[in-house]
Amino acid sequence: MKKIPVIIDCDPGHDDALMLMLAFGSGLFDVKAVTTSAGNQTQDKTLANTLKILSLIGANVPVYRGCEKPIFRNLVIDDSVHGESGLHGIEWVVPAFQPETISAVEGIARILSESEGKITIVPTGPLTNIAAFLLAFPNLKDRIERISLMGGGIFRGNMTPLAEFNIYADPEAAAIVFAAGIPVTMCGLDVTHKAVVFQKDIDLFRAIGNKSGEAAANFLEFYSRFYRENRIELEGGAALHDPCAIAWLINPDMFKTKSCYVAVETKGELTSGATVVDFYNVLKKAPNTEVAYDINREEYIKMLADAIRSLP
Ligand code: BDR
Ligand code: CA
C-alpha cells in the first residue's frame, strides 16, 4: 500500500508525542520531515523534545527548527499542561541526531518543490510555521494536498471560552492558513474532548511492554493530572487532542465530520483566536474545512495501541 506523504509540524507536548507515535507506529506514512512550532513550550524546548521522542521511537527523519514566536504576538506557552520541559518524562533521552541547518519554512519549501506528488501537512501546534511558509512561498501552495490539523473548536475553547490554545497562540497565522484555499481538516475541541484516554487505556499502553509503551504511559499519567483537576466533565479522562489529526488520515470513517466554512477571529475583544465555524451555513459561503466533531473512542485507543506495539 502506498504510504501517505506528510510533513508534521508539532510542539511536543505530551499529546504531540503520542501523535508522533501514531504517525510512525502505524507504518502508513512517508514522513518527509518534522518541523517544530513554539507553543506548548519555547522553540528550544519543543525542538529538543522532538529530537528526543523521535530518537526514543527509532524514527530518524529530517527535523527543522521553526519560528521562535508567533507572527505578530508575543509567545504564549502552555506549561500548566505540559510542564517545565514541555514533555515531562522525556528528559533522560539523549537525541540520536541533530536538526537540519535550514529553517522549517525553507525545509518545507525544499521538500514541496522537490516532491513528485502533493504532500499533506499535519500541524498540531500554533500555525506560525505554516503561515510563514505560505507567505514566503505562495507559488508552492498547490503542492499541498491537504492540511489536517488539531486546533480550534466549533462551540468551545480552552484558553478563553471560545479560543483553543493552538489558534489562540497565533490567530493571524491561523487566519492565513484557513483562508489559503487549501483543503483543511480541523480536529478541534469538539472531537478531541471525545478522544479521551482513561487510566485503563494508560495501563493498556504500559502493558504492551516495550519502551514506547512505557514512555506513552508515563507521558499520559503526567498529562492526565491537569485534566483530572481542571476538566472534571471528562470523568477522570484526558483529552488526547493531537493524534486525532493523524487518525483522521488513517481512517476518516472513525470520525463524524461536517464540511463548513471556517474563519479565524483575530480582533475580537472576547473572542480573539476563536475559529468561527459556520456550522449551519448561514453565510452561504463555500466550505473550506472538514470539521470533525465526533470519534469512535474505542477504535481510537485500539489504533494507538496497535501503533505503539509496533514501535521499539
Ligand atoms: C492543543 O494545545 C496543546 O496543549 C496540545 O498539544 C494540543 O495541540 C490543545 O488545545
Ligand atoms: Ca500540540
Short mmCIF file of C-alpha atoms and ligand atoms in Angstrom, two decimals:
data_model
loop_
_atom_site.label_atom_id
_atom_site.label_comp_id
_atom_site.label_asym_id
_atom_site.label_seq_id
_atom_site.Cartn_x
_atom_site.Cartn_y
_atom_site.Cartn_z
CA MET A 1 0.00 0.00 0.00
CA LYS A 2 1.29 3.47 -0.90
CA LYS A 3 2.17 5.48 2.17
CA ILE A 4 0.68 8.95 2.66
CA PRO A 5 3.43 11.57 2.24
CA VAL A 6 3.30 14.05 5.13
CA ILE A 7 5.18 16.86 6.82
CA ILE A 8 4.36 17.03 10.53
CA ASP A 9 4.56 20.39 12.34
CA CYS A 10 4.32 19.98 16.12
CA ASP A 11 5.21 21.37 19.56
CA PRO A 12 5.78 18.33 21.85
CA GLY A 13 3.93 18.33 24.21
CA HIS A 14 2.58 15.04 25.55
CA ASP A 15 -0.25 14.62 23.07
CA ASP A 16 2.12 15.66 20.25
CA ALA A 17 4.41 12.84 21.38
CA LEU A 18 1.51 10.35 21.15
CA MET A 19 0.70 11.81 17.72
CA LEU A 20 4.27 11.07 16.57
CA MET A 21 3.99 7.53 17.96
CA LEU A 22 0.79 7.01 15.96
CA ALA A 23 2.26 8.51 12.78
CA PHE A 24 5.40 6.37 12.85
CA GLY A 25 3.98 3.28 14.54
CA SER A 26 1.09 2.93 12.08
CA GLY A 27 3.58 2.43 9.25
CA LEU A 28 1.12 4.23 6.94
CA PHE A 29 3.00 7.50 6.46
CA ASP A 30 6.00 8.58 4.44
CA VAL A 31 7.11 11.28 6.89
CA LYS A 32 9.22 13.69 4.84
CA ALA A 33 10.10 15.86 7.83
CA VAL A 34 9.07 17.01 11.26
CA THR A 35 9.10 20.76 11.83
CA THR A 36 8.77 22.31 15.27
CA SER A 37 6.48 25.09 16.42
CA ALA A 38 6.83 27.17 19.55
CA GLY A 39 3.67 26.61 21.59
CA ASN A 40 3.48 24.18 24.46
CA GLN A 41 6.96 25.42 25.25
CA THR A 42 9.65 27.61 23.67
CA GLN A 43 11.17 26.68 20.31
CA ASP A 44 14.37 25.49 22.03
CA LYS A 45 12.38 23.05 24.16
CA THR A 46 9.92 21.74 21.54
CA LEU A 47 12.84 21.16 19.16
CA ALA A 48 14.80 19.28 21.83
CA ASN A 49 11.70 17.26 22.76
CA THR A 50 11.07 16.37 19.10
CA LEU A 51 14.62 15.06 18.65
CA LYS A 52 14.28 13.05 21.85
CA ILE A 53 10.90 11.49 21.15
CA LEU A 54 11.91 10.58 17.58
CA SER A 55 15.13 9.04 18.92
CA LEU A 56 13.15 7.07 21.50
CA ILE A 57 10.83 5.58 18.89
CA GLY A 58 13.65 4.96 16.40
CA ALA A 59 12.42 7.45 13.78
CA ASN A 60 15.28 9.24 12.07
CA VAL A 61 13.73 11.80 9.72
CA PRO A 62 14.83 15.38 8.97
CA VAL A 63 13.82 17.79 11.74
CA TYR A 64 13.66 21.52 11.04
CA ARG A 65 13.62 24.29 13.63
CA GLY A 66 10.60 26.53 13.27
CA CYS A 67 9.80 30.15 14.09
CA GLU A 68 10.69 31.44 17.55
CA LYS A 69 7.40 33.23 18.20
CA PRO A 70 4.00 34.00 16.66
CA ILE A 71 3.94 36.29 13.64
CA PHE A 72 2.72 39.45 15.39
CA ARG A 73 2.33 38.48 19.03
CA ASN A 74 4.45 37.51 21.99
CA LEU A 75 4.95 33.84 22.69
CA VAL A 76 2.31 32.16 24.86
CA ILE A 77 3.28 28.76 26.28
CA ASP A 78 1.17 26.03 27.87
CA ASP A 79 3.37 24.82 30.74
CA SER A 80 0.38 24.27 33.03
CA VAL A 81 -0.45 21.17 30.99
CA HIS A 82 2.94 20.04 29.68
CA GLY A 83 5.35 21.11 32.42
CA GLU A 84 8.65 22.98 32.57
CA SER A 85 10.36 20.94 29.83
CA GLY A 86 7.23 20.80 27.65
CA LEU A 87 7.41 16.99 27.69
CA HIS A 88 7.77 15.85 31.27
CA GLY A 89 9.17 12.31 31.24
CA ILE A 90 11.49 12.61 28.20
CA GLU A 91 14.40 14.35 29.96
CA TRP A 92 16.56 11.20 30.22
CA VAL A 93 16.64 10.52 26.44
CA VAL A 94 19.79 11.56 24.56
CA PRO A 95 18.93 12.65 20.98
CA ALA A 96 20.45 10.33 18.37
CA PHE A 97 20.64 13.02 15.70
CA GLN A 98 20.75 16.76 15.04
CA PRO A 99 18.25 19.14 13.39
CA GLU A 100 18.80 20.30 9.82
CA THR A 101 20.70 23.55 9.35
CA ILE A 102 17.99 25.37 7.36
CA SER A 103 14.73 26.65 8.86
CA ALA A 104 11.34 24.92 8.88
CA VAL A 105 10.00 27.35 6.28
CA GLU A 106 12.95 26.68 3.95
CA GLY A 107 12.74 22.95 4.64
CA ILE A 108 9.03 22.78 3.79
CA ALA A 109 9.69 24.74 0.59
CA ARG A 110 12.53 22.46 -0.43
CA ILE A 111 10.55 19.28 0.22
CA LEU A 112 7.45 20.51 -1.61
CA SER A 113 9.39 21.75 -4.61
CA GLU A 114 11.40 18.53 -4.94
CA SER A 115 8.48 16.15 -4.36
CA GLU A 116 6.86 14.38 -7.31
CA GLY A 117 3.39 14.31 -5.75
CA LYS A 118 1.46 16.54 -3.40
CA ILE A 119 2.13 16.37 0.34
CA THR A 120 -0.25 16.58 3.30
CA ILE A 121 0.74 18.84 6.19
CA VAL A 122 -0.20 17.86 9.75
CA PRO A 123 0.11 20.75 12.23
CA THR A 124 -0.56 20.04 15.90
CA GLY A 125 0.72 23.29 17.40
CA PRO A 126 0.27 27.00 16.64
CA LEU A 127 0.21 27.57 12.87
CA THR A 128 3.10 30.05 12.70
CA ASN A 129 5.43 27.96 10.52
CA ILE A 130 2.72 27.03 8.05
CA ALA A 131 1.52 30.62 7.67
CA ALA A 132 5.09 31.91 7.34
CA PHE A 133 5.69 29.30 4.64
CA LEU A 134 2.52 30.31 2.75
CA LEU A 135 3.53 33.98 2.90
CA ALA A 136 7.10 33.27 1.78
CA PHE A 137 6.36 30.70 -0.94
CA PRO A 138 2.82 31.29 -2.29
CA ASN A 139 3.86 29.58 -5.54
CA LEU A 140 4.22 26.26 -3.67
CA LYS A 141 0.73 26.28 -2.13
CA ASP A 142 -0.63 23.98 -4.81
CA ARG A 143 1.92 21.33 -3.79
CA ILE A 144 -0.04 20.83 -0.54
CA GLU A 145 -2.66 18.08 -0.77
CA ARG A 146 -4.44 18.96 2.48
CA ILE A 147 -3.81 20.35 5.95
CA SER A 148 -5.06 18.02 8.72
CA LEU A 149 -4.70 20.00 11.92
CA MET A 150 -5.52 19.93 15.59
CA GLY A 151 -6.89 23.28 16.63
CA GLY A 152 -9.98 25.37 17.21
CA GLY A 153 -13.46 24.35 18.17
CA ILE A 154 -17.00 24.76 16.92
CA PHE A 155 -18.65 25.54 20.21
CA ARG A 156 -15.89 25.80 22.80
CA GLY A 157 -12.42 26.98 23.78
CA ASN A 158 -9.80 26.07 26.37
CA MET A 159 -7.78 29.31 26.66
CA THR A 160 -10.83 31.57 26.57
CA PRO A 161 -14.45 30.42 26.42
CA LEU A 162 -14.19 30.38 22.61
CA ALA A 163 -10.48 30.06 21.75
CA GLU A 164 -8.45 26.85 21.68
CA PHE A 165 -4.71 27.06 22.50
CA ASN A 166 -3.17 26.41 19.05
CA ILE A 167 -5.33 29.06 17.39
CA TYR A 168 -5.28 31.45 20.37
CA ALA A 169 -1.45 31.44 20.41
CA ASP A 170 -1.18 32.75 16.83
CA PRO A 171 -4.57 33.79 15.43
CA GLU A 172 -3.10 35.74 12.50
CA ALA A 173 -1.23 32.62 11.37
CA ALA A 174 -4.37 30.50 11.71
CA ALA A 175 -6.38 33.07 9.72
CA ILE A 176 -3.84 32.85 6.89
CA VAL A 177 -3.98 29.04 6.86
CA PHE A 178 -7.79 28.75 6.85
CA ALA A 179 -8.08 31.42 4.14
CA ALA A 180 -5.40 29.92 1.89
CA GLY A 181 -7.72 27.88 -0.31
CA ILE A 182 -6.12 24.60 0.76
CA PRO A 183 -8.49 21.80 1.92
CA VAL A 184 -8.34 21.69 5.72
CA THR A 185 -9.43 19.02 8.18
CA MET A 186 -9.97 20.55 11.59
CA CYS A 187 -9.85 18.33 14.66
CA GLY A 188 -10.91 20.84 17.29
CA LEU A 189 -12.00 20.55 20.89
CA ASP A 190 -15.46 19.22 19.97
CA VAL A 191 -13.91 15.98 18.77
CA THR A 192 -10.76 15.90 20.90
CA HIS A 193 -12.79 16.09 24.11
CA LYS A 194 -14.39 12.84 22.96
CA ALA A 195 -10.96 11.37 22.10
CA VAL A 196 -10.40 10.78 25.78
CA VAL A 197 -7.83 8.50 27.38
CA PHE A 198 -8.65 6.92 30.75
CA GLN A 199 -6.41 5.20 33.30
CA LYS A 200 -7.40 1.77 31.89
CA ASP A 201 -6.06 2.90 28.47
CA ILE A 202 -2.84 4.14 30.04
CA ASP A 203 -2.48 0.74 31.72
CA LEU A 204 -3.08 -0.94 28.36
CA PHE A 205 -0.27 1.08 26.75
CA ARG A 206 2.10 0.24 29.61
CA ALA A 207 1.22 -3.46 29.40
CA ILE A 208 2.44 -3.56 25.79
CA GLY A 209 5.80 -3.97 27.46
CA ASN A 210 8.09 -2.06 25.09
CA LYS A 211 9.88 1.22 25.85
CA SER A 212 7.45 3.26 23.70
CA GLY A 213 4.51 1.86 25.65
CA GLU A 214 6.19 2.69 28.92
CA ALA A 215 7.01 6.22 27.72
CA ALA A 216 3.44 6.72 26.42
CA ALA A 217 2.03 5.63 29.78
CA ASN A 218 4.41 7.88 31.71
CA PHE A 219 3.58 10.86 29.48
CA LEU A 220 -0.16 10.29 29.84
CA GLU A 221 -0.02 9.85 33.60
CA PHE A 222 1.59 13.29 33.90
CA TYR A 223 -0.71 14.82 31.27
CA SER A 224 -3.86 13.40 32.90
CA ARG A 225 -3.23 15.31 36.12
CA PHE A 226 -4.25 18.61 34.52
CA TYR A 227 -7.43 17.10 33.10
CA ARG A 228 -8.42 15.33 36.31
CA GLU A 229 -8.11 18.62 38.21
CA ASN A 230 -9.47 21.02 35.61
CA ARG A 231 -11.82 19.11 33.31
CA ILE A 232 -13.98 17.12 35.68
CA GLU A 233 -16.56 16.78 32.89
CA LEU A 234 -14.21 14.20 31.37
CA GLU A 235 -14.70 11.95 34.41
CA GLY A 236 -11.05 11.17 35.01
CA GLY A 237 -10.14 11.07 31.35
CA ALA A 238 -7.70 13.32 29.48
CA ALA A 239 -8.45 14.79 26.06
CA LEU A 240 -5.86 13.28 23.73
CA HIS A 241 -6.00 16.03 21.10
CA ASP A 242 -3.15 15.80 18.64
CA PRO A 243 -3.26 12.16 17.45
CA CYS A 244 -6.73 12.92 16.02
CA ALA A 245 -5.12 14.86 13.15
CA ILE A 246 -3.20 11.71 12.14
CA ALA A 247 -6.04 9.29 12.98
CA TRP A 248 -8.37 11.08 10.55
CA LEU A 249 -5.87 10.50 7.75
CA ILE A 250 -5.65 6.81 8.66
CA ASN A 251 -9.40 6.20 8.98
CA PRO A 252 -11.78 9.12 8.36
CA ASP A 253 -14.71 6.74 8.87
CA MET A 254 -13.86 6.66 12.56
CA PHE A 255 -14.98 10.32 12.77
CA LYS A 256 -18.14 12.32 12.23
CA THR A 257 -17.38 15.46 10.24
CA LYS A 258 -19.21 18.28 8.51
CA SER A 259 -17.99 20.47 5.63
CA CYS A 260 -18.14 24.08 6.85
CA TYR A 261 -16.78 27.50 6.10
CA VAL A 262 -14.30 28.41 8.85
CA ALA A 263 -12.57 31.74 9.53
CA VAL A 264 -10.49 32.90 12.48
CA GLU A 265 -11.26 35.86 14.74
CA THR A 266 -8.11 37.96 15.19
CA LYS A 267 -9.53 41.13 16.73
CA GLY A 268 -12.50 40.36 18.99
CA GLU A 269 -12.36 41.77 22.50
CA LEU A 270 -13.69 38.50 23.93
CA THR A 271 -13.17 36.17 21.00
CA SER A 272 -9.63 36.63 19.67
CA GLY A 273 -8.31 33.27 18.50
CA ALA A 274 -11.73 31.69 18.05
CA THR A 275 -12.43 29.58 14.99
CA VAL A 276 -15.71 30.90 13.60
CA VAL A 277 -17.35 27.76 12.19
CA ASP A 278 -20.42 28.33 10.04
CA PHE A 279 -21.99 25.06 11.18
CA TYR A 280 -25.46 25.84 9.74
CA ASN A 281 -24.09 27.55 6.61
CA VAL A 282 -25.82 30.82 7.42
CA LEU A 283 -23.28 32.75 5.34
CA LYS A 284 -23.83 30.56 2.25
CA LYS A 285 -20.08 30.51 1.62
CA ALA A 286 -18.29 27.55 0.06
CA PRO A 287 -16.96 25.25 2.78
CA ASN A 288 -13.18 25.36 3.22
CA THR A 289 -12.88 22.85 6.08
CA GLU A 290 -13.91 19.35 7.03
CA VAL A 291 -14.77 19.88 10.68
CA ALA A 292 -14.56 16.80 12.91
CA TYR A 293 -16.96 16.73 15.86
CA ASP A 294 -17.16 13.09 16.99
CA ILE A 295 -14.95 10.00 17.09
CA ASN A 296 -15.24 6.29 17.86
CA ARG A 297 -13.15 6.38 21.05
CA GLU A 298 -12.66 2.62 21.35
CA GLU A 299 -11.26 2.42 17.81
CA TYR A 300 -9.01 5.39 18.50
CA ILE A 301 -7.48 3.72 21.55
CA LYS A 302 -7.01 0.48 19.61
CA MET A 303 -5.35 2.36 16.77
CA LEU A 304 -2.94 3.98 19.23
CA ALA A 305 -2.19 0.68 20.99
CA ASP A 306 -1.50 -1.08 17.67
CA ALA A 307 0.88 1.70 16.64
CA ILE A 308 2.73 1.68 19.97
CA ARG A 309 3.05 -2.11 19.79
CA SER A 310 4.96 -1.89 16.53
CA LEU A 311 7.49 0.64 17.89
CA PRO A 312 10.67 -0.22 19.82
C1 BDR B 1 -3.59 21.76 21.99
O1 BDR B 1 -2.76 22.55 22.86
C2 BDR B 1 -1.73 21.78 23.40
O2 BDR B 1 -1.79 21.79 24.80
C3 BDR B 1 -1.87 20.38 22.87
O3 BDR B 1 -0.61 19.85 22.50
C4 BDR B 1 -2.81 20.49 21.70
O4 BDR B 1 -2.11 20.62 20.49
C5 BDR B 1 -4.92 21.52 22.66
O5 BDR B 1 -5.58 22.73 22.88
CA CA B 2 0.29 20.27 20.30
#
